[in-house]
PDB file of C-alpha atoms in Angstrom:
ATOM      1  CA  UNK X   1     102.448  68.969 105.740  1.00  0.00           C
ATOM      2  CA  UNK X   2     105.313  70.513 107.738  1.00  0.00           C
ATOM      3  CA  UNK X   3     104.950  73.885 109.399  1.00  0.00           C
ATOM      4  CA  UNK X   4     107.223  76.745 110.366  1.00  0.00           C
ATOM      5  CA  UNK X   5     108.238  76.583 114.022  1.00  0.00           C
ATOM      6  CA  UNK X   6     109.850  79.873 114.960  1.00  0.00           C
ATOM      7  CA  UNK X   7     110.709  78.591 118.437  1.00  0.00           C
ATOM      8  CA  UNK X   8     113.351  76.385 116.729  1.00  0.00           C
ATOM      9  CA  UNK X   9     115.055  79.377 115.070  1.00  0.00           C
ATOM     10  CA  UNK X  10     118.780  79.399 115.828  1.00  0.00           C
ATOM     11  CA  UNK X  11     120.903  82.362 114.744  1.00  0.00           C
ATOM     12  CA  UNK X  12     124.047  81.330 116.644  1.00  0.00           C
ATOM     13  CA  UNK X  13     126.084  80.658 113.477  1.00  0.00           C
ATOM     14  CA  UNK X  14     125.620  84.231 112.216  1.00  0.00           C
ATOM     15  CA  UNK X  15     128.827  86.276 112.486  1.00  0.00           C
ATOM     16  CA  UNK X  16     127.934  89.836 113.474  1.00  0.00           C
ATOM     17  CA  UNK X  17     131.559  90.873 112.968  1.00  0.00           C
ATOM     18  CA  UNK X  18     131.877  92.852 116.181  1.00  0.00           C
ATOM     19  CA  UNK X  19     131.523  92.514 119.924  1.00  0.00           C
ATOM     20  CA  UNK X  20     128.244  93.173 121.721  1.00  0.00           C
ATOM     21  CA  UNK X  21     129.801  96.333 123.214  1.00  0.00           C
ATOM     22  CA  UNK X  22     130.878  97.593 119.799  1.00  0.00           C
ATOM     23  CA  UNK X  23     127.401  96.924 118.440  1.00  0.00           C
ATOM     24  CA  UNK X  24     125.765  98.719 121.391  1.00  0.00           C
ATOM     25  CA  UNK X  25     128.042 101.743 120.969  1.00  0.00           C
ATOM     26  CA  UNK X  26     127.250 101.824 117.241  1.00  0.00           C
ATOM     27  CA  UNK X  27     123.505 101.668 117.929  1.00  0.00           C
ATOM     28  CA  UNK X  28     123.828 104.696 120.215  1.00  0.00           C
ATOM     29  CA  UNK X  29     125.941 106.695 117.703  1.00  0.00           C
ATOM     30  CA  UNK X  30     123.684 105.691 114.847  1.00  0.00           C
ATOM     31  CA  UNK X  31     120.535 106.810 116.653  1.00  0.00           C
ATOM     32  CA  UNK X  32     122.106 110.109 117.668  1.00  0.00           C
ATOM     33  CA  UNK X  33     124.005 111.111 114.524  1.00  0.00           C
ATOM     34  CA  UNK X  34     122.559 109.136 111.593  1.00  0.00           C
ATOM     35  CA  UNK X  35     118.891 108.327 112.222  1.00  0.00           C
ATOM     36  CA  UNK X  36     117.895 111.777 113.416  1.00  0.00           C
ATOM     37  CA  UNK X  37     116.267 114.205 110.976  1.00  0.00           C
ATOM     38  CA  UNK X  38     118.452 117.056 112.272  1.00  0.00           C
ATOM     39  CA  UNK X  39     121.660 115.055 111.839  1.00  0.00           C
ATOM     40  CA  UNK X  40     123.449 117.109 109.206  1.00  0.00           C
ATOM     41  CA  UNK X  41     127.034 116.864 110.409  1.00  0.00           C
ATOM     42  CA  UNK X  42     128.410 114.941 107.435  1.00  0.00           C
ATOM     43  CA  UNK X  43     132.063 115.094 108.534  1.00  0.00           C
ATOM     44  CA  UNK X  44     131.176 113.686 111.952  1.00  0.00           C
ATOM     45  CA  UNK X  45     129.188 110.852 110.344  1.00  0.00           C
ATOM     46  CA  UNK X  46     132.134 109.960 108.103  1.00  0.00           C
ATOM     47  CA  UNK X  47     134.482 110.007 111.101  1.00  0.00           C
ATOM     48  CA  UNK X  48     132.170 107.749 113.115  1.00  0.00           C
ATOM     49  CA  UNK X  49     131.831 105.276 110.259  1.00  0.00           C
ATOM     50  CA  UNK X  50     135.622 105.066 110.001  1.00  0.00           C
ATOM     51  CA  UNK X  51     136.018 104.660 113.787  1.00  0.00           C
ATOM     52  CA  UNK X  52     133.610 101.732 113.637  1.00  0.00           C
ATOM     53  CA  UNK X  53     135.561 100.071 110.826  1.00  0.00           C
ATOM     54  CA  UNK X  54     133.926 101.233 107.604  1.00  0.00           C
ATOM     55  CA  UNK X  55     136.147 101.976 104.628  1.00  0.00           C
ATOM     56  CA  UNK X  56     135.097 105.405 103.365  1.00  0.00           C
ATOM     57  CA  UNK X  57     136.379 107.280 100.322  1.00  0.00           C
ATOM     58  CA  UNK X  58     136.524 111.012  99.651  1.00  0.00           C
ATOM     59  CA  UNK X  59     133.550 113.387  99.287  1.00  0.00           C
ATOM     60  CA  UNK X  60     130.926 110.938 100.602  1.00  0.00           C
ATOM     61  CA  UNK X  61     127.590 112.613 101.389  1.00  0.00           C
ATOM     62  CA  UNK X  62     125.245 111.081 103.956  1.00  0.00           C
ATOM     63  CA  UNK X  63     121.833 112.722 104.405  1.00  0.00           C
ATOM     64  CA  UNK X  64     119.680 112.516 107.594  1.00  0.00           C
ATOM     65  CA  UNK X  65     117.698 109.465 108.745  1.00  0.00           C
ATOM     66  CA  UNK X  66     120.155 106.922 107.329  1.00  0.00           C
ATOM     67  CA  UNK X  67     120.370 103.472 108.947  1.00  0.00           C
ATOM     68  CA  UNK X  68     123.488 101.348 108.646  1.00  0.00           C
ATOM     69  CA  UNK X  69     123.411  97.995 110.471  1.00  0.00           C
ATOM     70  CA  UNK X  70     127.126  97.180 110.774  1.00  0.00           C
ATOM     71  CA  UNK X  71     129.609  99.838 109.570  1.00  0.00           C
ATOM     72  CA  UNK X  72     132.471  97.337 109.896  1.00  0.00           C
ATOM     73  CA  UNK X  73     130.891  95.481 106.936  1.00  0.00           C
ATOM     74  CA  UNK X  74     130.648  98.585 104.708  1.00  0.00           C
ATOM     75  CA  UNK X  75     132.921  99.868 101.948  1.00  0.00           C
ATOM     76  CA  UNK X  76     132.146 103.257 100.364  1.00  0.00           C
ATOM     77  CA  UNK X  77     134.105 104.608  97.392  1.00  0.00           C
ATOM     78  CA  UNK X  78     134.637 108.244  96.410  1.00  0.00           C
ATOM     79  CA  UNK X  79     131.762 110.630  95.658  1.00  0.00           C
ATOM     80  CA  UNK X  80     129.040 108.341  97.044  1.00  0.00           C
ATOM     81  CA  UNK X  81     125.682 109.949  97.819  1.00  0.00           C
ATOM     82  CA  UNK X  82     123.399 108.358 100.420  1.00  0.00           C
ATOM     83  CA  UNK X  83     119.949 109.981 100.477  1.00  0.00           C
ATOM     84  CA  UNK X  84     117.454 110.530 103.266  1.00  0.00           C
ATOM     85  CA  UNK X  85     116.013 107.440 104.933  1.00  0.00           C
ATOM     86  CA  UNK X  86     118.303 104.969 103.163  1.00  0.00           C
ATOM     87  CA  UNK X  87     118.589 101.659 105.005  1.00  0.00           C
ATOM     88  CA  UNK X  88     121.759  99.612 104.561  1.00  0.00           C
ATOM     89  CA  UNK X  89     120.879  96.375 106.341  1.00  0.00           C
ATOM     90  CA  UNK X  90     124.348  94.929 105.846  1.00  0.00           C
ATOM     91  CA  UNK X  91     124.308  91.626 107.661  1.00  0.00           C
ATOM     92  CA  UNK X  92     127.032  90.791 105.128  1.00  0.00           C
ATOM     93  CA  UNK X  93     129.533  92.981 103.288  1.00  0.00           C
ATOM     94  CA  UNK X  94     128.179  95.859 101.196  1.00  0.00           C
ATOM     95  CA  UNK X  95     130.651  97.306  98.694  1.00  0.00           C
ATOM     96  CA  UNK X  96     129.706 100.589  97.054  1.00  0.00           C
ATOM     97  CA  UNK X  97     132.105 101.898  94.398  1.00  0.00           C
ATOM     98  CA  UNK X  98     132.784 105.475  93.231  1.00  0.00           C
ATOM     99  CA  UNK X  99     130.005 107.787  92.013  1.00  0.00           C
ATOM    100  CA  UNK X 100     127.115 105.660  93.305  1.00  0.00           C
ATOM    101  CA  UNK X 101     123.837 107.327  94.291  1.00  0.00           C
ATOM    102  CA  UNK X 102     121.399 105.753  96.751  1.00  0.00           C
ATOM    103  CA  UNK X 103     118.232 107.844  96.508  1.00  0.00           C
ATOM    104  CA  UNK X 104     115.884 108.516  99.416  1.00  0.00           C
ATOM    105  CA  UNK X 105     114.314 105.487 101.026  1.00  0.00           C
ATOM    106  CA  UNK X 106     116.406 102.945  99.116  1.00  0.00           C
ATOM    107  CA  UNK X 107     117.110  99.665 100.903  1.00  0.00           C
ATOM    108  CA  UNK X 108     120.104  97.356 100.600  1.00  0.00           C
ATOM    109  CA  UNK X 109     119.167  94.058 102.262  1.00  0.00           C
ATOM    110  CA  UNK X 110     121.863  91.426 102.774  1.00  0.00           C
ATOM    111  CA  UNK X 111     119.676  89.007 104.715  1.00  0.00           C
ATOM    112  CA  UNK X 112     116.580  86.923 104.245  1.00  0.00           C
ATOM    113  CA  UNK X 113     115.077  83.773 105.719  1.00  0.00           C
ATOM    114  CA  UNK X 114     114.800  80.318 104.229  1.00  0.00           C
ATOM    115  CA  UNK X 115     111.062  79.875 103.760  1.00  0.00           C
ATOM    116  CA  UNK X 116     111.612  76.151 103.023  1.00  0.00           C
ATOM    117  CA  UNK X 117     113.114  75.529 106.474  1.00  0.00           C
ATOM    118  CA  UNK X 118     110.819  74.840 109.424  1.00  0.00           C
ATOM    119  CA  UNK X 119     113.250  76.840 111.595  1.00  0.00           C
ATOM    120  CA  UNK X 120     113.180  79.846 109.175  1.00  0.00           C
ATOM    121  CA  UNK X 121     117.006  79.909 108.975  1.00  0.00           C
ATOM    122  CA  UNK X 122     118.782  83.195 108.303  1.00  0.00           C
ATOM    123  CA  UNK X 123     120.561  83.433 104.956  1.00  0.00           C
ATOM    124  CA  UNK X 124     122.986  86.272 104.189  1.00  0.00           C
ATOM    125  CA  UNK X 125     124.827  87.337 101.025  1.00  0.00           C
ATOM    126  CA  UNK X 126     126.930  90.379 100.126  1.00  0.00           C
ATOM    127  CA  UNK X 127     125.825  93.205  97.839  1.00  0.00           C
ATOM    128  CA  UNK X 128     128.099  94.910  95.318  1.00  0.00           C
ATOM    129  CA  UNK X 129     127.308  98.225  93.618  1.00  0.00           C
ATOM    130  CA  UNK X 130     129.894  99.020  90.957  1.00  0.00           C
ATOM    131  CA  UNK X 131     130.909 102.477  89.735  1.00  0.00           C
ATOM    132  CA  UNK X 132     128.151 104.848  88.629  1.00  0.00           C
ATOM    133  CA  UNK X 133     125.212 102.734  89.843  1.00  0.00           C
ATOM    134  CA  UNK X 134     122.032 104.608  90.734  1.00  0.00           C
ATOM    135  CA  UNK X 135     119.507 103.011  93.096  1.00  0.00           C
ATOM    136  CA  UNK X 136     116.266 104.998  92.807  1.00  0.00           C
ATOM    137  CA  UNK X 137     114.001 106.210  95.586  1.00  0.00           C
ATOM    138  CA  UNK X 138     112.362 103.415  97.597  1.00  0.00           C
ATOM    139  CA  UNK X 139     114.057 100.757  95.466  1.00  0.00           C
ATOM    140  CA  UNK X 140     115.256  97.523  97.089  1.00  0.00           C
ATOM    141  CA  UNK X 141     118.430  95.547  96.390  1.00  0.00           C
ATOM    142  CA  UNK X 142     118.124  91.982  97.701  1.00  0.00           C
ATOM    143  CA  UNK X 143     120.818  89.688  99.140  1.00  0.00           C
ATOM    144  CA  UNK X 144     123.582  88.592  96.797  1.00  0.00           C
ATOM    145  CA  UNK X 145     122.784  91.104  94.040  1.00  0.00           C
ATOM    146  CA  UNK X 146     125.670  92.553  92.030  1.00  0.00           C
ATOM    147  CA  UNK X 147     124.814  95.800  90.237  1.00  0.00           C
ATOM    148  CA  UNK X 148     127.323  96.204  87.429  1.00  0.00           C
ATOM    149  CA  UNK X 149     128.817  99.487  86.219  1.00  0.00           C
ATOM    150  CA  UNK X 150     126.315 102.340  85.731  1.00  0.00           C
ATOM    151  CA  UNK X 151     123.203 100.162  86.096  1.00  0.00           C
ATOM    152  CA  UNK X 152     120.040 101.957  87.240  1.00  0.00           C
ATOM    153  CA  UNK X 153     117.323 100.502  89.476  1.00  0.00           C
ATOM    154  CA  UNK X 154     114.355 102.824  89.053  1.00  0.00           C
ATOM    155  CA  UNK X 155     111.957 104.152  91.696  1.00  0.00           C
ATOM    156  CA  UNK X 156     110.240 101.489  93.789  1.00  0.00           C
ATOM    157  CA  UNK X 157     111.809  98.579  91.900  1.00  0.00           C
ATOM    158  CA  UNK X 158     113.161  95.390  93.472  1.00  0.00           C
ATOM    159  CA  UNK X 159     116.432  93.812  92.300  1.00  0.00           C
ATOM    160  CA  UNK X 160     116.387  90.080  93.047  1.00  0.00           C
ATOM    161  CA  UNK X 161     119.093  89.215  90.487  1.00  0.00           C
ATOM    162  CA  UNK X 162     122.243  90.876  89.147  1.00  0.00           C
ATOM    163  CA  UNK X 163     121.871  94.069  87.093  1.00  0.00           C
ATOM    164  CA  UNK X 164     123.842  94.302  83.858  1.00  0.00           C
ATOM    165  CA  UNK X 165     126.114  97.268  83.127  1.00  0.00           C
ATOM    166  CA  UNK X 166     124.512 100.375  81.602  1.00  0.00           C
ATOM    167  CA  UNK X 167     120.988  98.949  81.774  1.00  0.00           C
ATOM    168  CA  UNK X 168     117.930 100.555  83.382  1.00  0.00           C
ATOM    169  CA  UNK X 169     115.741  98.225  85.439  1.00  0.00           C
ATOM    170  CA  UNK X 170     112.158  98.670  86.538  1.00  0.00           C
ATOM    171  CA  UNK X 171     109.474  96.683  88.372  1.00  0.00           C
ATOM    172  CA  UNK X 172     109.130  93.910  90.914  1.00  0.00           C
ATOM    173  CA  UNK X 173     111.030  91.831  90.151  1.00  0.00           C
ATOM    174  CA  UNK X 174     113.134  94.344  88.242  1.00  0.00           C
ATOM    175  CA  UNK X 175     113.535  93.759  84.527  1.00  0.00           C
ATOM    176  CA  UNK X 176     115.761  95.572  82.033  1.00  0.00           C
ATOM    177  CA  UNK X 177     113.714  98.153  80.125  1.00  0.00           C
ATOM    178  CA  UNK X 178     116.348 100.088  78.193  1.00  0.00           C
ATOM    179  CA  UNK X 179     120.009 100.985  77.905  1.00  0.00           C
ATOM    180  CA  UNK X 180     121.433 103.837  79.953  1.00  0.00           C
ATOM    181  CA  UNK X 181     123.051 106.439  77.715  1.00  0.00           C
ATOM    182  CA  UNK X 182     125.216 109.067  79.447  1.00  0.00           C
ATOM    183  CA  UNK X 183     125.994 112.225  77.479  1.00  0.00           C
TER     184      UNK X 183
END
């Protein structure tokens, strides 16, 4: 039986999308202004994201302790709320449309490893959150997932497949439990 051999792991084909200097500068800014519990300067955070290449809409709210891997791979629409301790591990593009809420501790993960490969190859896929999506507290959206208009991923749930529009999902893996009705 074959075994995993991590010493054969090769990540050289992965496109980080920015220079090492740009990434280092972002890590510094992120630690100082995003990942700190006292970081409440929302306008400064928005400005930094834009300077590092993110596309950011109007009235975006970013709470403290937020981690964003590569802002140059991030698109935020209007009226997006990003709660405390959200982690956007965007090894690939993350597109977040208008009126999306990422509750505290939510994770958007664009990368995973191929467990079938002895070298544990990195695999990345984009994430899309359409208008009105709500990702609940401590919920996880996995690589390649597309959350359609106004879908809800409830607290602590894990989306491993696309979420249909106006459906509420729960569990691990997340399953549709009912229709979202907005009054």
